[in-house]
Amino acid sequence: MPEITNNPNLDSIRIAGTGSYVPEKILTNDDLAKRVDTSDEWIVSRTGIRERRIASDAEATSDLATNAARKAMEQAGVDAEELDLIIVATISPDTFFPATACYVQRNLGAKNAVCFDVSAACSGFLYAMSIARQFISTRSAHKALIIGAEKLSSMVNWEDRNTCVLFGDGAGAAVITRAEGGDSGVMSTYMGSDGNQTDILVVPGGGSACPITPSNAEQRLNTISMQGREVYRYAVTAMRGACDRVMADAKLKSEDISMVIPHQANLRIIDAIRERLDVPQEKMFVNLEKYGNTSAAAIAIALDEANRTGAIKRGDKIVLVAFGAGLTWAAAAIHW
Ligand code: ACO
């Protein structure tokens, strides 16, 4: 399977600050049960999700991203003009073009940054981290802002109970700089893809393969379509393999890990990864009950919550692991 790991001979990078933002509006499982044939009991027992956030009509993905970015920059003590790279991971961009990262650049006034988006679905934030790592560790860039941001409510079919109960809106961000001395920093990164499974999780319409017409809009081809069981099966295998890889590269054993921050899609998937890693439940960071699956934003929001609540502390060894449409998967081991 195609995959890219890190080059251990390059400079180390560190996460200098994190931030996140979720919209105010809460949509509960009971709210959803009024729209489609579902129940709080079904959603909680199959996924662990209890509620999710929904952005207002006035909020685009770049607005969520900008709010998260400001908090990460404040924590890192980095001004907008110091940034030389902004990467936004998203599958719900403001527009096909320009890139959502360019809207964020405008909002922040980050006039010295080069900006682009990454499309790797739920793995996007960790793809962005790997990319930023390449630029910073080779000294091509010095201060990077990576963001996972989604307004998935704009691409969900609200009449499809198979998918509408799963997703939510939000954004998370991190400022990445070179690690100056000490041993903290990103120890290893890994990413993989499998293009043979493009159709098990896809928005089939709206792109060049199937431009939007009144007829295919009526068929909801511009909304998320998912073969849940298949995705589940691949997710467990790929995420377990990704954890094994970054832990081996960073020379970490299960007992060294203080916290695993997995993609927040489904509690049962998280449990299956926990069993494989052989870590206790309290070492798996979970917040999906509040936000559902926010795709590229999920790990970024979870990382920020873990950071700000003290669930992860300086000196901890943590593993981040994700899986998404593409298929794509990715992981990172970090000495916090
Ligand atoms: N409420 C009630 N019943 C439902 C609902 C619902 N919201 N959704 C589906 N059902 C029904 C189905 O219609 C089916 O009924 P049937 O047996 O009469 O046909 C039954 O429940 C079982 O459906 P399954 O799909 O087999 O349910 P499963 O136990 O697999 O759970 C789920 C579905 C939660 C989607 C699970 O498969 C899953 O989490 N998959 C992985 C999703 C994921 O990880 N995505 C990550 C990537 S997302 C990204 O990249 C954007």
PDB file of C-alpha atoms and ligand atoms in Angstrom, residues 36-39 42-43 46-47 91 120-123 150 152 160-167 201 224 226-233 235 263 265-269 293-296 323-326 328, ligand 1:
ATOM      1  CA  VAL A  36     -35.757  11.037  10.404  1.00  0.00           C
ATOM      2  CA  ASP A  37     -36.663   7.556  11.665  1.00  0.00           C
ATOM      3  CA  THR A  38     -34.003   7.208  14.355  1.00  0.00           C
ATOM      4  CA  SER A  39     -33.627   7.398  18.133  1.00  0.00           C
ATOM      5  CA  TRP A  42     -29.802   3.784  18.334  1.00  0.00           C
ATOM      6  CA  ILE A  43     -27.333   6.610  17.741  1.00  0.00           C
ATOM      7  CA  ARG A  46     -24.006   2.405  17.518  1.00  0.00           C
ATOM      8  CA  THR A  47     -21.760   5.456  17.596  1.00  0.00           C
ATOM      9  CA  ILE A  91     -13.664  18.530   2.515  1.00  0.00           C
ATOM     10  CA  ALA A 120      -7.755  13.981   2.726  1.00  0.00           C
ATOM     11  CA  ALA A 121     -11.119  13.877   4.543  1.00  0.00           C
ATOM     12  CA  CYS A 122     -10.819  12.869   8.199  1.00  0.00           C
ATOM     13  CA  SER A 123      -7.047  12.305   7.864  1.00  0.00           C
ATOM     14  CA  GLU A 150     -15.506  21.570   8.340  1.00  0.00           C
ATOM     15  CA  LEU A 152     -20.330  19.222   7.026  1.00  0.00           C
ATOM     16  CA  ASP A 160     -30.750  10.074   5.126  1.00  0.00           C
ATOM     17  CA  ARG A 161     -30.648   8.549   8.605  1.00  0.00           C
ATOM     18  CA  ASN A 162     -27.591   6.465   7.648  1.00  0.00           C
ATOM     19  CA  THR A 163     -25.413   9.568   7.504  1.00  0.00           C
ATOM     20  CA  CYS A 164     -27.128  12.652   8.952  1.00  0.00           C
ATOM     21  CA  VAL A 165     -26.777  11.418  12.540  1.00  0.00           C
ATOM     22  CA  LEU A 166     -22.999  11.092  12.257  1.00  0.00           C
ATOM     23  CA  PHE A 167     -21.586  14.468  11.263  1.00  0.00           C
ATOM     24  CA  LEU A 201     -17.391   7.145   1.253  1.00  0.00           C
ATOM     25  CA  ILE A 224     -22.377  12.456   1.635  1.00  0.00           C
ATOM     26  CA  MET A 226     -21.387   6.092   2.797  1.00  0.00           C
ATOM     27  CA  GLN A 227     -21.281   2.305   3.035  1.00  0.00           C
ATOM     28  CA  GLY A 228     -20.958   2.367   6.819  1.00  0.00           C
ATOM     29  CA  ARG A 229     -20.032  -1.290   7.415  1.00  0.00           C
ATOM     30  CA  GLU A 230     -17.262  -1.268   4.799  1.00  0.00           C
ATOM     31  CA  VAL A 231     -15.838   2.005   6.082  1.00  0.00           C
ATOM     32  CA  TYR A 232     -15.891   0.598   9.607  1.00  0.00           C
ATOM     33  CA  ARG A 233     -13.934  -2.495   8.582  1.00  0.00           C
ATOM     34  CA  ALA A 235     -11.036   2.086   9.482  1.00  0.00           C
ATOM     35  CA  HIS A 263     -10.349  10.277  14.928  1.00  0.00           C
ATOM     36  CA  ALA A 265     -16.100   8.916  14.246  1.00  0.00           C
ATOM     37  CA  ASN A 266     -17.407   6.027  16.292  1.00  0.00           C
ATOM     38  CA  LEU A 267     -16.838   4.822  19.856  1.00  0.00           C
ATOM     39  CA  ARG A 268     -16.777   1.203  18.717  1.00  0.00           C
ATOM     40  CA  ILE A 269     -13.929   1.926  16.285  1.00  0.00           C
ATOM     41  CA  ASN A 293     -17.679  13.298  13.381  1.00  0.00           C
ATOM     42  CA  THR A 294     -16.249  16.655  12.264  1.00  0.00           C
ATOM     43  CA  SER A 295     -13.924  14.993   9.709  1.00  0.00           C
ATOM     44  CA  ALA A 296     -10.652  16.951   9.349  1.00  0.00           C
ATOM     45  CA  PHE A 323      -8.881   7.501   8.963  1.00  0.00           C
ATOM     46  CA  GLY A 324     -11.089   8.929   6.231  1.00  0.00           C
ATOM     47  CA  ALA A 325     -12.486   8.933   2.720  1.00  0.00           C
ATOM     48  CA  GLY A 326     -10.075   8.251  -0.117  1.00  0.00           C
ATOM     49  CA  THR A 328      -6.727   7.829   3.630  1.00  0.00           C
TER      50      THR A 328
HETATM   51  N1  ACO B   1     -31.289   5.141  13.117  1.00  0.00           N
HETATM   52  C1  ACO B   1     -31.878   3.949  13.132  1.00  0.00           C
HETATM   53  N2  ACO B   1     -31.536   2.956  12.307  1.00  0.00           N
HETATM   54  C2  ACO B   1     -30.526   3.198  11.439  1.00  0.00           C
HETATM   55  C3  ACO B   1     -29.860   4.428  11.367  1.00  0.00           C
HETATM   56  C4  ACO B   1     -30.281   5.420  12.259  1.00  0.00           C
HETATM   57  N3  ACO B   1     -29.708   6.646  12.300  1.00  0.00           N
HETATM   58  N4  ACO B   1     -28.909   4.348  10.422  1.00  0.00           N
HETATM   59  C5  ACO B   1     -28.955   3.122   9.902  1.00  0.00           C
HETATM   60  N5  ACO B   1     -29.958   2.409  10.500  1.00  0.00           N
HETATM   61  C6  ACO B   1     -30.368   1.035  10.250  1.00  0.00           C
HETATM   62  C7  ACO B   1     -29.971   0.600   8.875  1.00  0.00           C
HETATM   63  O1  ACO B   1     -30.955   1.030   7.936  1.00  0.00           O
HETATM   64  C8  ACO B   1     -29.953  -0.902   9.039  1.00  0.00           C
HETATM   65  O2  ACO B   1     -31.285  -1.388   8.971  1.00  0.00           O
HETATM   66  P1  ACO B   1     -31.617  -2.744   8.179  1.00  0.00           P
HETATM   67  O3  ACO B   1     -30.825  -3.798   8.889  1.00  0.00           O
HETATM   68  O4  ACO B   1     -33.098  -2.851   8.337  1.00  0.00           O
HETATM   69  O5  ACO B   1     -31.144  -2.506   6.789  1.00  0.00           O
HETATM   70  C9  ACO B   1     -29.469  -1.098  10.459  1.00  0.00           C
HETATM   71  O6  ACO B   1     -29.660   0.178  11.132  1.00  0.00           O
HETATM   72  C10 ACO B   1     -27.993  -1.489  10.577  1.00  0.00           C
HETATM   73  O7  ACO B   1     -27.237  -0.639   9.716  1.00  0.00           O
HETATM   74  P2  ACO B   1     -25.670  -0.790   9.631  1.00  0.00           P
HETATM   75  O8  ACO B   1     -25.136   0.195   8.638  1.00  0.00           O
HETATM   76  O9  ACO B   1     -25.308  -2.209   9.445  1.00  0.00           O
HETATM   77  O10 ACO B   1     -25.243  -0.329  11.116  1.00  0.00           O
HETATM   78  P3  ACO B   1     -23.842  -0.386  11.805  1.00  0.00           P
HETATM   79  O11 ACO B   1     -23.937  -1.130  13.053  1.00  0.00           O
HETATM   80  O12 ACO B   1     -22.726  -0.745  10.848  1.00  0.00           O
HETATM   81  O13 ACO B   1     -23.606   1.166  12.183  1.00  0.00           O
HETATM   82  C11 ACO B   1     -22.431   3.099  11.356  1.00  0.00           C
HETATM   83  C12 ACO B   1     -23.608   2.161  11.175  1.00  0.00           C
HETATM   84  C13 ACO B   1     -22.588   3.819  12.677  1.00  0.00           C
HETATM   85  C14 ACO B   1     -22.443   4.126  10.230  1.00  0.00           C
HETATM   86  C15 ACO B   1     -21.094   2.339  11.353  1.00  0.00           C
HETATM   87  O14 ACO B   1     -21.067   1.435  10.282  1.00  0.00           O
HETATM   88  C16 ACO B   1     -19.896   3.224  11.282  1.00  0.00           C
HETATM   89  O15 ACO B   1     -19.566   3.939  12.227  1.00  0.00           O
HETATM   90  N6  ACO B   1     -19.134   3.191  10.173  1.00  0.00           N
HETATM   91  C17 ACO B   1     -17.895   3.954  10.051  1.00  0.00           C
HETATM   92  C18 ACO B   1     -18.119   5.407   9.774  1.00  0.00           C
HETATM   93  C19 ACO B   1     -16.762   6.100   9.823  1.00  0.00           C
HETATM   94  O16 ACO B   1     -15.883   5.737  10.558  1.00  0.00           O
HETATM   95  N7  ACO B   1     -16.534   7.091   9.047  1.00  0.00           N
HETATM   96  C20 ACO B   1     -15.180   7.685   9.135  1.00  0.00           C
HETATM   97  C21 ACO B   1     -14.815   8.389   8.028  1.00  0.00           C
HETATM   98  S1  ACO B   1     -15.908   9.739   7.734  1.00  0.00           S
HETATM   99  C22 ACO B   1     -15.120  10.738   6.563  1.00  0.00           C
HETATM  100  O17 ACO B   1     -14.088  10.439   6.061  1.00  0.00           O
HETATM  101  C23 ACO B   1     -15.863  11.972   6.141  1.00  0.00           C
END
